[in-house]
CSV table of C-alpha atoms in Angstrom, one decimal:
chain,number,residue,atom,x,y,z
T,1,MET,CA,-24.2,3.7,-1.2
T,2,PRO,CA,-24.0,5.5,-4.7
T,3,LYS,CA,-24.4,4.0,-7.7
T,4,ILE,CA,-22.0,4.9,-10.6
T,5,ASN,CA,-22.3,4.0,-14.2
T,6,GLY,CA,-19.5,1.5,-15.8
T,7,ASN,CA,-17.6,4.3,-17.5
T,8,GLU,CA,-17.3,6.5,-14.4
T,9,ILE,CA,-14.9,3.8,-12.6
T,10,ARG,CA,-11.6,5.1,-12.0
T,11,PRO,CA,-8.3,3.3,-10.2
T,12,GLY,CA,-8.4,3.3,-6.7
T,13,ASN,CA,-12.3,3.0,-6.7
T,14,VAL,CA,-13.8,0.6,-4.3
T,15,LEU,CA,-16.9,-1.1,-5.4
T,16,GLU,CA,-19.0,-3.9,-4.2
T,17,HIS,CA,-19.6,-6.3,-6.9
T,18,ASN,CA,-20.8,-9.9,-6.6
T,19,GLY,CA,-21.1,-10.0,-3.3
T,20,GLY,CA,-17.6,-8.7,-2.4
T,21,LEU,CA,-15.1,-5.5,-2.1
T,22,TRP,CA,-13.2,-4.9,-5.0
T,23,ALA,CA,-10.4,-2.1,-5.5
T,24,ALA,CA,-10.2,-1.0,-9.2
T,25,VAL,CA,-6.5,-1.7,-10.1
T,26,LYS,CA,-6.4,-0.7,-13.8
T,27,VAL,CA,-9.2,0.8,-16.1
T,28,ASP,CA,-8.9,0.7,-20.0
T,29,HIS,CA,-12.0,2.4,-21.5
T,30,VAL,CA,-12.3,0.3,-24.9
T,31,LYS,CA,-14.3,1.8,-28.1
T,32,PRO,CA,-14.6,-1.1,-30.4
T,33,GLY,CA,-15.4,-0.1,-34.1
T,34,LYS,CA,-18.5,-2.4,-33.7
T,35,GLY,CA,-21.0,-2.3,-30.7
T,36,GLY,CA,-21.0,0.0,-27.5
T,37,ALA,CA,-17.9,1.4,-25.4
T,38,PHE,CA,-16.9,-0.4,-22.3
T,39,ALA,CA,-14.8,-0.4,-19.6
T,40,GLN,CA,-12.2,-3.3,-18.9
T,41,VAL,CA,-11.5,-3.1,-15.2
T,42,GLU,CA,-8.7,-5.1,-13.4
T,43,MET,CA,-10.0,-5.6,-9.8
T,44,ARG,CA,-8.5,-6.9,-6.7
T,45,ASN,CA,-10.8,-8.4,-3.8
T,46,LEU,CA,-9.9,-6.7,-0.5
T,47,ARG,CA,-10.7,-9.6,1.6
T,48,ASN,CA,-8.6,-12.3,0.0
T,49,GLY,CA,-6.5,-11.0,-2.5
T,50,SER,CA,-7.8,-12.5,-5.6
T,51,LYS,CA,-7.9,-10.5,-9.0
T,52,LEU,CA,-10.8,-10.4,-11.4
T,53,ASN,CA,-11.6,-8.8,-14.9
T,54,GLU,CA,-14.5,-7.4,-15.8
T,55,ARG,CA,-16.2,-5.5,-18.6
T,56,PHE,CA,-18.5,-2.7,-17.5
T,57,ARG,CA,-20.8,-1.0,-20.1
T,58,SER,CA,-21.9,2.7,-19.5
T,59,ALA,CA,-25.4,1.5,-18.9
T,60,ASP,CA,-24.2,-0.8,-15.9
T,61,LYS,CA,-24.5,0.5,-12.5
T,62,VAL,CA,-22.3,-0.5,-9.8
T,63,GLU,CA,-21.9,0.2,-6.4
T,64,ARG,CA,-19.2,2.6,-5.2
T,65,VAL,CA,-18.2,2.3,-1.5
T,66,ARG,CA,-16.4,4.6,0.5
T,67,LEU,CA,-14.0,3.7,3.2
T,68,GLU,CA,-13.7,5.3,6.2
T,69,GLN,CA,-9.8,6.1,6.7
T,70,LYS,CA,-8.5,6.5,10.4
T,71,ASP,CA,-5.2,7.4,11.7
T,72,GLN,CA,-4.1,5.0,14.1
T,73,GLN,CA,-0.6,4.6,16.1
T,74,PHE,CA,1.5,1.3,16.0
T,75,LEU,CA,2.2,0.0,19.6
T,76,TYR,CA,3.5,-3.3,19.3
T,77,GLU,CA,3.3,-6.6,17.6
T,78,ASP,CA,2.1,-9.7,19.4
T,79,ASN,CA,1.6,-13.3,17.7
T,80,GLY,CA,1.3,-11.8,14.1
T,81,MET,CA,-1.3,-9.2,15.8
T,82,LEU,CA,-0.6,-5.7,15.2
T,83,VAL,CA,-1.9,-3.6,18.3
T,84,LEU,CA,-2.9,-0.1,17.2
T,85,MET,CA,-4.2,2.8,19.0
T,86,ASP,CA,-6.9,5.1,17.8
T,87,THR,CA,-5.4,8.5,18.2
T,88,GLU,CA,-9.0,10.2,18.5
T,89,THR,CA,-10.4,7.7,21.5
T,90,TYR,CA,-7.4,5.9,22.5
T,91,GLU,CA,-9.0,2.9,21.7
T,92,GLN,CA,-6.9,0.0,21.1
T,93,VAL,CA,-7.5,-2.6,18.4
T,94,GLN,CA,-5.7,-5.8,16.9
T,95,LEU,CA,-5.4,-6.2,13.1
T,96,SER,CA,-3.5,-8.9,11.5
T,97,ALA,CA,0.1,-8.2,10.2
T,98,GLU,CA,-1.0,-9.5,6.9
T,99,LEU,CA,-2.8,-6.4,6.4
T,100,LEU,CA,0.5,-4.5,5.5
T,101,GLY,CA,1.8,-7.6,3.3
T,102,GLU,CA,5.7,-7.1,1.9
T,103,ARG,CA,5.8,-3.6,3.9
T,104,ARG,CA,5.2,-5.1,7.2
T,105,PRO,CA,9.2,-4.8,8.0
T,106,PHE,CA,8.9,-1.1,7.3
T,107,LEU,CA,6.7,-0.7,10.4
T,108,GLN,CA,8.2,1.3,13.6
T,109,ASP,CA,7.4,1.6,17.1
T,110,GLY,CA,5.2,4.7,17.4
T,111,MET,CA,4.6,5.1,13.7
T,112,MET,CA,1.3,6.5,12.3
T,113,ILE,CA,-0.5,4.5,9.7
T,114,VAL,CA,-3.8,4.9,7.9
T,115,VAL,CA,-6.1,2.0,8.1
T,116,GLU,CA,-9.2,2.1,6.1
T,117,TYR,CA,-12.4,0.2,7.2
T,118,HIS,CA,-15.6,-0.8,5.7
T,119,GLN,CA,-18.2,-0.6,8.9
T,120,ASP,CA,-16.1,-2.4,11.4
T,121,GLU,CA,-13.7,-4.4,9.2
T,122,ALA,CA,-10.3,-3.2,8.7
T,123,LEU,CA,-9.5,-3.7,4.7
T,124,ASN,CA,-6.1,-1.9,4.1
T,125,ALA,CA,-3.7,-0.2,5.7
T,126,SER,CA,-0.8,2.2,4.5
T,127,LEU,CA,2.4,3.4,5.8
T,128,PRO,CA,4.0,6.7,5.6
T,129,GLN,CA,5.5,7.1,2.1
T,130,LYS,CA,8.9,7.6,3.4
T,131,VAL,CA,10.9,5.9,6.1
T,132,THR,CA,14.2,6.3,7.9
T,133,CYS,CA,16.2,3.2,8.0
T,134,LYS,CA,19.9,2.4,9.0
T,135,VAL,CA,22.2,0.4,6.6
T,136,VAL,CA,23.7,-2.4,8.4
T,137,GLU,CA,25.6,-4.3,5.9
T,138,THR,CA,26.9,-3.1,2.5
T,139,GLU,CA,30.1,-2.9,0.5
T,140,PRO,CA,32.9,-0.2,1.6
T,141,VAL,CA,32.8,3.2,-0.4
T,142,VAL,CA,35.2,2.8,-3.4
T,143,LYS,CA,36.7,6.3,-4.3
T,144,GLY,CA,36.5,7.3,-7.9
T,145,GLN,CA,33.4,5.1,-8.4
T,146,THR,CA,30.9,7.5,-9.7
T,147,ALA,CA,29.6,5.9,-12.8
T,148,ALA,CA,25.7,6.7,-13.2
T,149,ASN,CA,23.1,4.5,-12.2
T,150,SER,CA,25.6,2.2,-10.6
T,151,PHE,CA,23.9,0.6,-7.4
T,152,LYS,CA,25.1,-1.8,-4.9
T,153,PRO,CA,23.2,-4.3,-2.4
T,154,ALA,CA,22.5,-3.2,1.1
T,155,ILE,CA,20.8,-4.8,4.2
T,156,LEU,CA,18.8,-2.2,6.1
T,157,ASP,CA,18.1,-2.6,10.0
T,158,ASN,CA,15.0,-4.2,9.2
T,159,GLY,CA,16.1,-7.1,7.5
T,160,VAL,CA,15.1,-5.9,3.7
T,161,LYS,CA,17.4,-5.8,1.0
T,162,ILE,CA,17.6,-2.9,-1.2
T,163,THR,CA,20.1,-1.4,-3.7
T,164,VAL,CA,22.0,2.1,-3.0
T,165,PRO,CA,24.2,4.6,-4.5
T,166,PRO,CA,28.1,3.7,-4.1
T,167,PHE,CA,28.8,6.5,-1.9
T,168,ILE,CA,26.3,5.0,0.9
T,169,ALA,CA,28.4,3.7,3.6
T,170,GLN,CA,27.6,1.1,6.2
T,171,ASP,CA,25.8,2.7,9.7
T,172,GLU,CA,24.4,5.5,7.7
T,173,ASP,CA,20.5,6.3,7.8
T,174,ILE,CA,18.8,6.5,4.4
T,175,ILE,CA,15.4,7.3,3.7
T,176,VAL,CA,13.4,4.5,1.7
T,177,ASN,CA,10.2,4.8,-0.5
T,178,THR,CA,7.7,2.2,1.5
T,179,GLU,CA,5.8,1.6,-1.9
T,180,THR,CA,8.6,1.0,-4.2
T,181,MET,CA,11.0,-0.1,-1.6
T,182,GLU,CA,13.8,1.8,-2.9
T,183,TYR,CA,16.3,4.3,-1.8
T,184,VAL,CA,15.3,7.9,-2.1
T,185,GLU,CA,17.9,10.0,-0.2
T,186,ARG,CA,20.4,10.3,2.8
T,187,ALA,CA,18.6,11.2,5.9
């Protein structure tokens, strides 16, 4: 694995540090008045989700890990395990639903997701950025209510509660951003 200097760490990099795999979440480069510059790095453990703040000087060497990304198709869920199919080999794998976290409700049958592997261990999974959902419950449309930035609560077909603009009616399809869990546009 390639070693990089402490000042080359960027957000999104995966590092091997203290015997664990860590994703750099936030990186601040600090140049104090006295002493050498350093990078203050906030990291999240990819295995257990714990966080760590660490200082890396430019002379420090850290292992940068490259994760293998595979496109996989979601087939079904069984006892908290997601059954996915590798689209190249047609091999089926089971991964914990915990891998998706709070984005789990947006997973739909047949959806393609990107799973990141380190050797044979799945560490992260990401959904498409935009997903189409149906509004199953919201307040009725009120004519003349066009005030800017006025949103109303809505419940989607997957049980997730979000806010939508006042012109969105019940049983309407909308597009939701899976990263921010916010309304994007009508479908």
